[in-house]
Amino acid sequence: MYDIIIDSIFRQDVIQGLSAPEKYLLPKYFYDAKGDYLFGQIMHCPEYYLTRAETEILRDYSGAILQACWSSQNPLAIVELGAGDATKTRYLLQEALRLQYSKLYIPIDISENIIDYLHTSLPAHLPGMQIKGYCGEYLPMLAEVQANEPARKLVLFLGSSIGNLLPQEALTFCQHLYAYLNAGDFVLMGFDLKKNPQIILNAYNDKGGLTRAFNLNLLNRINQELGGNFQPDNFMHYPVYDPMTGACKSYLISTCAQQVTLDNGIYFDFAQDEPIYMEVSQKYSEAEINQMGQRAGFKPVQTFLDSQRLFADVLWQK
Ligand code: AVI
């Protein structure tokens, strides 16, 4: 039953996106098992600096981040939206245990596999840390966490996941996040910074072709799950970066006139050179980040940068 509902939402979104005058697919559908694997590979490829930069920040500044959130009256619960395998977060959690600032980690993830994995893998690395995973959409789950856990919260939203929203959507997300928090709660949010445009473009066009495969995998997923007949070789991976707006957008370009059909008979015509918009990975200046935090209602506490100033983890308080 669950699979049928998921399949029909996926189908609905694909049909809506590919029938639009400007075709698009939703990036949340990148992450099937193969997509998770490819994203794991991307995070380790030489051009994709984001993960290395943020890992450096958490390795070097976890103590300072926690000090800034510390209050002797109230223990801290560390909540993470989109925890993934929590590799980077472990630095913060280990430091929280060492300083005795927190003994409760609450990962929220849409994937039950991830939550199960964290429950089984983390205790060996974090003796004494209680792990209470919540599976579902970020904000509804955060509401449940707030109802169930009285502790003060430090909410992590790392990895530049906020960058996969357009700036206006990102602001709306931050405003909603603010509304779900209690006065005194903290947010640590990871933003990729504007920088030399070539460095950014290379990160989304790695020489090993991982990002290309990551984008084309969504066409394979449509073939497998919706009985599509996409020929991925007929599409070209085309990322562009606009240094004025900070938007790095990925497209798949149809290299010929073609028709693609799903197993229910619905079809989509592609003109030669017609694009499918796949994803935005928005980059920000420090001033733009501060402005967003303030417009959402947060008080800026501190900004943590890596040594090359590529990436920012920004601490805000409600
Ligand atoms: C998950 N997200 C922050 C990645 C990004 O950088 O926008 C997804 C990604 N897409 C292509 N490469 C990485």
Short mmCIF file of C-alpha atoms and ligand atoms in Angstrom, two decimals:
data_model
loop_
_atom_site.label_atom_id
_atom_site.label_comp_id
_atom_site.label_asym_id
_atom_site.label_seq_id
_atom_site.Cartn_x
_atom_site.Cartn_y
_atom_site.Cartn_z
CA MET A 1 0.00 0.00 0.00
CA TYR A 2 2.81 2.37 1.04
CA ASP A 3 4.72 1.59 -2.19
CA ILE A 4 1.64 2.26 -4.30
CA ILE A 5 1.14 5.67 -2.71
CA ILE A 6 4.83 6.55 -3.11
CA ASP A 7 4.83 5.33 -6.69
CA SER A 8 1.78 7.40 -7.56
CA ILE A 9 3.24 10.58 -6.01
CA PHE A 10 6.49 10.01 -7.89
CA ARG A 11 4.50 9.34 -11.08
CA GLN A 12 2.36 12.42 -10.53
CA ASP A 13 5.42 14.63 -9.99
CA VAL A 14 7.22 13.24 -13.03
CA ILE A 15 4.19 13.71 -15.28
CA GLN A 16 3.63 17.23 -13.98
CA GLY A 17 7.29 18.17 -14.45
CA LEU A 18 7.72 16.72 -17.92
CA SER A 19 4.39 18.16 -19.15
CA ALA A 20 5.25 21.71 -18.03
CA PRO A 21 6.11 24.29 -20.72
CA GLU A 22 9.60 24.40 -19.18
CA LYS A 23 10.31 20.79 -18.26
CA TYR A 24 11.69 19.95 -14.82
CA LEU A 25 12.21 17.01 -12.46
CA LEU A 26 12.38 17.31 -8.66
CA PRO A 27 15.84 16.75 -7.15
CA LYS A 28 14.41 14.93 -4.12
CA TYR A 29 13.95 11.98 -6.50
CA PHE A 30 17.72 11.72 -7.12
CA TYR A 31 18.09 9.68 -3.95
CA ASP A 32 17.14 6.08 -4.71
CA ALA A 33 19.71 3.42 -3.68
CA LYS A 34 21.89 4.14 -6.75
CA GLY A 35 21.50 7.91 -6.26
CA ASP A 36 22.54 7.61 -2.58
CA TYR A 37 25.59 5.65 -3.69
CA LEU A 38 26.50 8.19 -6.38
CA PHE A 39 26.06 11.13 -4.00
CA GLY A 40 28.37 9.32 -1.55
CA GLN A 41 30.96 9.12 -4.34
CA ILE A 42 30.44 12.79 -5.30
CA MET A 43 31.15 13.84 -1.71
CA HIS A 44 34.59 12.24 -1.97
CA CYS A 45 35.51 13.41 -5.48
CA PRO A 46 38.30 16.01 -5.82
CA GLU A 47 36.12 18.78 -7.30
CA TYR A 48 33.29 18.59 -4.71
CA TYR A 49 34.90 20.74 -2.00
CA LEU A 50 31.71 21.26 0.06
CA THR A 51 31.92 18.13 2.19
CA ARG A 52 35.63 18.51 2.94
CA ALA A 53 35.19 22.18 3.89
CA GLU A 54 32.28 21.53 6.24
CA THR A 55 34.02 18.53 7.80
CA GLU A 56 36.97 20.82 8.57
CA ILE A 57 34.63 23.33 10.24
CA LEU A 58 33.05 20.66 12.44
CA ARG A 59 36.43 19.09 13.22
CA ASP A 60 37.93 22.44 14.27
CA TYR A 61 35.00 24.36 15.77
CA SER A 62 32.65 21.83 17.40
CA GLY A 63 33.83 22.97 20.83
CA ALA A 64 33.23 26.64 20.00
CA ILE A 65 29.80 25.90 18.49
CA LEU A 66 28.75 24.03 21.62
CA GLN A 67 30.19 26.69 23.95
CA ALA A 68 28.04 29.27 22.16
CA CYS A 69 24.92 27.16 22.86
CA TRP A 70 25.82 26.23 26.43
CA SER A 71 23.62 27.07 29.37
CA SER A 72 24.14 25.44 32.74
CA GLN A 73 20.39 25.35 33.54
CA ASN A 74 19.22 23.41 30.55
CA PRO A 75 20.64 20.32 28.82
CA LEU A 76 20.87 20.43 25.05
CA ALA A 77 19.33 18.00 22.57
CA ILE A 78 21.06 17.93 19.18
CA VAL A 79 18.51 17.50 16.39
CA GLU A 80 19.64 16.96 12.80
CA LEU A 81 17.47 17.49 9.72
CA GLY A 82 18.60 15.09 6.97
CA ALA A 83 21.18 13.26 9.01
CA GLY A 84 22.57 11.00 6.26
CA ASP A 85 25.31 8.80 7.71
CA ALA A 86 26.20 11.55 10.27
CA THR A 87 29.93 11.34 9.43
CA LYS A 88 30.50 15.08 9.89
CA THR A 89 28.10 15.33 12.83
CA ARG A 90 30.11 12.79 14.80
CA TYR A 91 32.73 15.46 15.52
CA LEU A 92 30.08 17.62 17.16
CA LEU A 93 28.48 14.71 19.02
CA GLN A 94 31.81 13.44 20.34
CA GLU A 95 32.69 16.92 21.54
CA ALA A 96 29.24 17.29 23.16
CA LEU A 97 29.85 14.07 25.10
CA ARG A 98 33.37 15.11 26.07
CA LEU A 99 32.16 18.48 27.38
CA GLN A 100 29.04 16.85 28.87
CA TYR A 101 26.86 19.43 27.09
CA SER A 102 24.50 16.94 25.46
CA LYS A 103 23.60 13.28 25.72
CA LEU A 104 20.72 13.21 23.25
CA TYR A 105 20.98 13.07 19.46
CA ILE A 106 17.76 13.15 17.43
CA PRO A 107 18.35 12.50 13.72
CA ILE A 108 15.37 13.21 11.44
CA ASP A 109 15.45 11.65 7.99
CA ILE A 110 12.94 10.70 5.33
CA SER A 111 14.71 7.35 4.91
CA GLU A 112 13.95 4.59 7.39
CA ASN A 113 17.14 2.84 6.26
CA ILE A 114 19.20 5.83 7.40
CA ILE A 115 17.50 5.95 10.80
CA ASP A 116 18.01 2.18 11.30
CA TYR A 117 21.63 2.53 10.22
CA LEU A 118 22.27 5.36 12.71
CA HIS A 119 20.65 3.41 15.56
CA THR A 120 22.94 0.45 14.90
CA SER A 121 26.19 2.17 13.85
CA LEU A 122 26.47 5.25 16.10
CA PRO A 123 26.46 3.79 19.65
CA ALA A 124 29.90 2.20 19.14
CA HIS A 125 31.37 5.64 18.30
CA LEU A 126 29.36 7.60 20.89
CA PRO A 127 29.14 5.65 24.14
CA GLY A 128 26.68 7.39 26.46
CA MET A 129 24.83 9.29 23.71
CA GLN A 130 21.15 8.45 23.51
CA ILE A 131 19.96 8.24 19.89
CA LYS A 132 16.29 8.75 19.11
CA GLY A 133 15.66 8.76 15.37
CA TYR A 134 12.51 10.18 13.77
CA CYS A 135 11.56 9.11 10.27
CA GLY A 136 9.60 11.54 8.07
CA GLU A 137 9.50 15.05 6.57
CA TYR A 138 11.69 17.55 8.44
CA LEU A 139 9.21 20.08 9.79
CA PRO A 140 6.35 17.75 10.82
CA MET A 141 8.92 15.54 12.58
CA LEU A 142 10.47 18.59 14.25
CA ALA A 143 6.99 19.43 15.58
CA GLU A 144 6.81 15.91 17.08
CA VAL A 145 10.26 16.26 18.57
CA GLN A 146 9.25 19.57 20.16
CA ALA A 147 6.13 17.93 21.62
CA ASN A 148 8.07 14.93 23.02
CA GLU A 149 11.43 16.34 24.11
CA PRO A 150 11.48 19.23 26.57
CA ALA A 151 15.26 19.90 26.28
CA ARG A 152 16.63 23.00 24.59
CA LYS A 153 17.50 22.26 20.95
CA LEU A 154 20.42 22.77 18.65
CA VAL A 155 18.99 21.99 15.20
CA LEU A 156 21.53 21.09 12.50
CA PHE A 157 20.78 21.57 8.82
CA LEU A 158 24.16 20.89 7.25
CA GLY A 159 25.75 20.16 3.88
CA SER A 160 24.21 23.11 2.00
CA SER A 161 20.89 21.28 1.76
CA ILE A 162 19.32 24.75 2.05
CA GLY A 163 21.04 25.47 -1.30
CA ASN A 164 18.72 23.05 -3.05
CA LEU A 165 15.95 25.62 -2.54
CA LEU A 166 15.72 28.88 -4.45
CA PRO A 167 16.46 31.90 -2.19
CA GLN A 168 12.78 32.79 -1.68
CA GLU A 169 11.92 29.15 -0.84
CA ALA A 170 14.93 29.01 1.48
CA LEU A 171 13.69 32.08 3.34
CA THR A 172 10.22 30.53 3.68
CA PHE A 173 11.83 27.32 5.00
CA CYS A 174 13.83 29.34 7.58
CA GLN A 175 10.67 31.21 8.62
CA HIS A 176 8.86 27.89 9.13
CA LEU A 177 11.83 26.48 11.02
CA TYR A 178 11.77 29.55 13.29
CA ALA A 179 8.07 28.98 13.98
CA TYR A 180 8.71 25.37 15.07
CA LEU A 181 11.42 26.31 17.58
CA ASN A 182 11.15 27.55 21.16
CA ALA A 183 12.74 30.82 22.29
CA GLY A 184 16.39 30.11 23.09
CA ASP A 185 16.75 27.18 20.63
CA PHE A 186 19.66 27.29 18.17
CA VAL A 187 20.09 26.45 14.48
CA LEU A 188 23.40 25.58 12.80
CA MET A 189 22.94 25.85 9.04
CA GLY A 190 25.49 25.01 6.32
CA PHE A 191 25.73 27.41 3.36
CA ASP A 192 28.04 27.14 0.36
CA LEU A 193 29.66 30.52 -0.28
CA LYS A 194 30.00 32.47 -3.53
CA LYS A 195 33.55 32.12 -4.81
CA ASN A 196 35.56 31.74 -8.02
CA PRO A 197 32.86 30.63 -10.47
CA GLN A 198 35.09 27.98 -12.03
CA ILE A 199 35.57 26.23 -8.68
CA ILE A 200 31.79 26.06 -8.30
CA LEU A 201 31.14 24.88 -11.84
CA ASN A 202 33.80 22.16 -11.54
CA ALA A 203 32.13 20.86 -8.37
CA TYR A 204 28.99 20.17 -10.41
CA ASN A 205 30.85 18.88 -13.48
CA ASP A 206 33.50 16.56 -12.07
CA LYS A 207 35.91 15.01 -14.51
CA GLY A 208 35.02 11.49 -13.33
CA GLY A 209 31.43 12.00 -14.53
CA LEU A 210 29.84 11.24 -11.15
CA THR A 211 27.53 14.28 -11.19
CA ARG A 212 26.53 13.48 -14.77
CA ALA A 213 25.69 9.90 -13.71
CA PHE A 214 23.83 11.25 -10.64
CA ASN A 215 21.56 13.37 -12.87
CA LEU A 216 21.06 10.69 -15.54
CA ASN A 217 20.24 8.17 -12.82
CA LEU A 218 16.90 9.91 -12.34
CA LEU A 219 16.01 8.99 -15.94
CA ASN A 220 16.99 5.38 -15.17
CA ARG A 221 14.83 5.52 -12.05
CA ILE A 222 11.85 6.67 -14.15
CA ASN A 223 12.52 3.76 -16.51
CA GLN A 224 12.65 1.24 -13.66
CA GLU A 225 9.83 2.50 -11.47
CA LEU A 226 7.43 4.03 -14.00
CA GLY A 227 8.16 1.79 -16.99
CA GLY A 228 9.72 4.66 -18.94
CA ASN A 229 11.83 4.24 -22.05
CA PHE A 230 14.30 7.10 -21.59
CA GLN A 231 17.59 6.59 -23.38
CA PRO A 232 19.96 8.42 -21.02
CA ASP A 233 22.62 8.60 -23.74
CA ASN A 234 20.29 10.98 -25.59
CA PHE A 235 20.67 13.55 -22.80
CA MET A 236 23.64 15.79 -21.96
CA HIS A 237 24.47 16.91 -18.41
CA TYR A 238 24.71 20.74 -18.49
CA PRO A 239 25.46 22.68 -15.27
CA VAL A 240 25.62 26.49 -15.33
CA TYR A 241 26.66 28.97 -12.66
CA ASP A 242 25.56 32.61 -12.54
CA PRO A 243 28.07 34.52 -10.39
CA MET A 244 25.64 37.45 -10.00
CA THR A 245 22.75 35.51 -8.48
CA GLY A 246 24.81 32.63 -7.01
CA ALA A 247 22.52 30.07 -8.67
CA CYS A 248 24.26 26.93 -9.91
CA LYS A 249 21.62 25.11 -11.95
CA SER A 250 21.84 21.67 -13.54
CA TYR A 251 19.99 20.73 -16.69
CA LEU A 252 19.73 17.64 -18.86
CA ILE A 253 19.61 18.65 -22.53
CA SER A 254 17.86 16.44 -25.07
CA THR A 255 20.46 15.91 -27.80
CA CYS A 256 17.84 14.98 -30.44
CA ALA A 257 14.10 15.24 -31.10
CA GLN A 258 12.62 12.29 -29.24
CA GLN A 259 9.53 10.93 -27.52
CA VAL A 260 9.60 9.19 -24.14
CA THR A 261 6.72 7.02 -22.94
CA LEU A 262 5.73 5.68 -19.50
CA ASP A 263 4.12 2.26 -18.99
CA ASN A 264 0.67 3.88 -18.67
CA GLY A 265 0.96 5.26 -22.23
CA ILE A 266 1.61 8.86 -21.23
CA TYR A 267 4.32 10.33 -23.43
CA PHE A 268 6.50 13.42 -23.57
CA ASP A 269 7.94 15.03 -26.69
CA PHE A 270 11.40 16.56 -26.51
CA ALA A 271 12.72 18.95 -29.14
CA GLN A 272 16.39 18.82 -30.01
CA ASP A 273 18.30 20.90 -27.39
CA GLU A 274 15.30 21.15 -25.08
CA PRO A 275 16.36 21.31 -21.40
CA ILE A 276 15.01 19.54 -18.31
CA TYR A 277 15.75 21.65 -15.23
CA MET A 278 17.06 19.25 -12.56
CA GLU A 279 18.36 21.16 -9.54
CA VAL A 280 19.55 24.44 -8.08
CA SER A 281 22.56 24.53 -5.75
CA GLN A 282 22.39 28.11 -4.53
CA LYS A 283 25.53 29.92 -3.33
CA TYR A 284 25.41 32.88 -0.92
CA SER A 285 27.59 35.73 0.30
CA GLU A 286 27.98 36.12 4.07
CA ALA A 287 25.86 39.30 3.89
CA GLU A 288 23.05 37.43 2.09
CA ILE A 289 23.15 34.66 4.72
CA ASN A 290 22.90 37.16 7.58
CA GLN A 291 20.05 38.92 5.85
CA MET A 292 18.14 35.65 5.43
CA GLY A 293 18.60 34.72 9.11
CA GLN A 294 17.41 38.13 10.24
CA ARG A 295 14.44 38.17 7.87
CA ALA A 296 13.40 34.79 9.30
CA GLY A 297 13.55 36.28 12.81
CA PHE A 298 16.77 34.69 14.08
CA LYS A 299 19.51 36.42 16.06
CA PRO A 300 22.93 35.84 14.50
CA VAL A 301 25.30 34.23 17.02
CA GLN A 302 28.47 33.28 15.12
CA THR A 303 29.68 32.24 11.65
CA PHE A 304 32.22 29.44 11.30
CA LEU A 305 34.31 29.24 8.09
CA ASP A 306 36.80 26.67 6.82
CA SER A 307 40.41 27.78 6.32
CA GLN A 308 39.87 28.49 2.60
CA ARG A 309 36.59 30.38 3.24
CA LEU A 310 34.69 28.13 0.86
CA PHE A 311 31.81 27.20 3.17
CA ALA A 312 29.98 28.64 6.18
CA ASP A 313 28.22 26.99 9.11
CA VAL A 314 26.10 29.72 10.63
CA LEU A 315 24.76 29.64 14.19
CA TRP A 316 21.46 31.42 14.78
CA GLN A 317 19.26 31.63 17.88
CA LYS A 318 15.52 32.14 18.25
C1 AVI B 1 22.59 17.64 -1.37
N1 AVI B 1 23.03 18.87 -2.02
C2 AVI B 1 23.47 19.84 -1.04
C3 AVI B 1 24.00 18.69 -3.11
C4 AVI B 1 24.42 20.05 -3.71
O1 AVI B 1 25.60 20.37 -3.69
O2 AVI B 1 23.53 20.78 -4.17
C5 AVI B 1 23.43 17.79 -4.19
C6 AVI B 1 24.34 17.65 -5.39
N2 AVI B 1 23.95 17.73 -6.62
C7 AVI B 1 24.99 17.56 -7.43
N3 AVI B 1 26.06 17.38 -6.69
C8 AVI B 1 25.68 17.43 -5.39
#
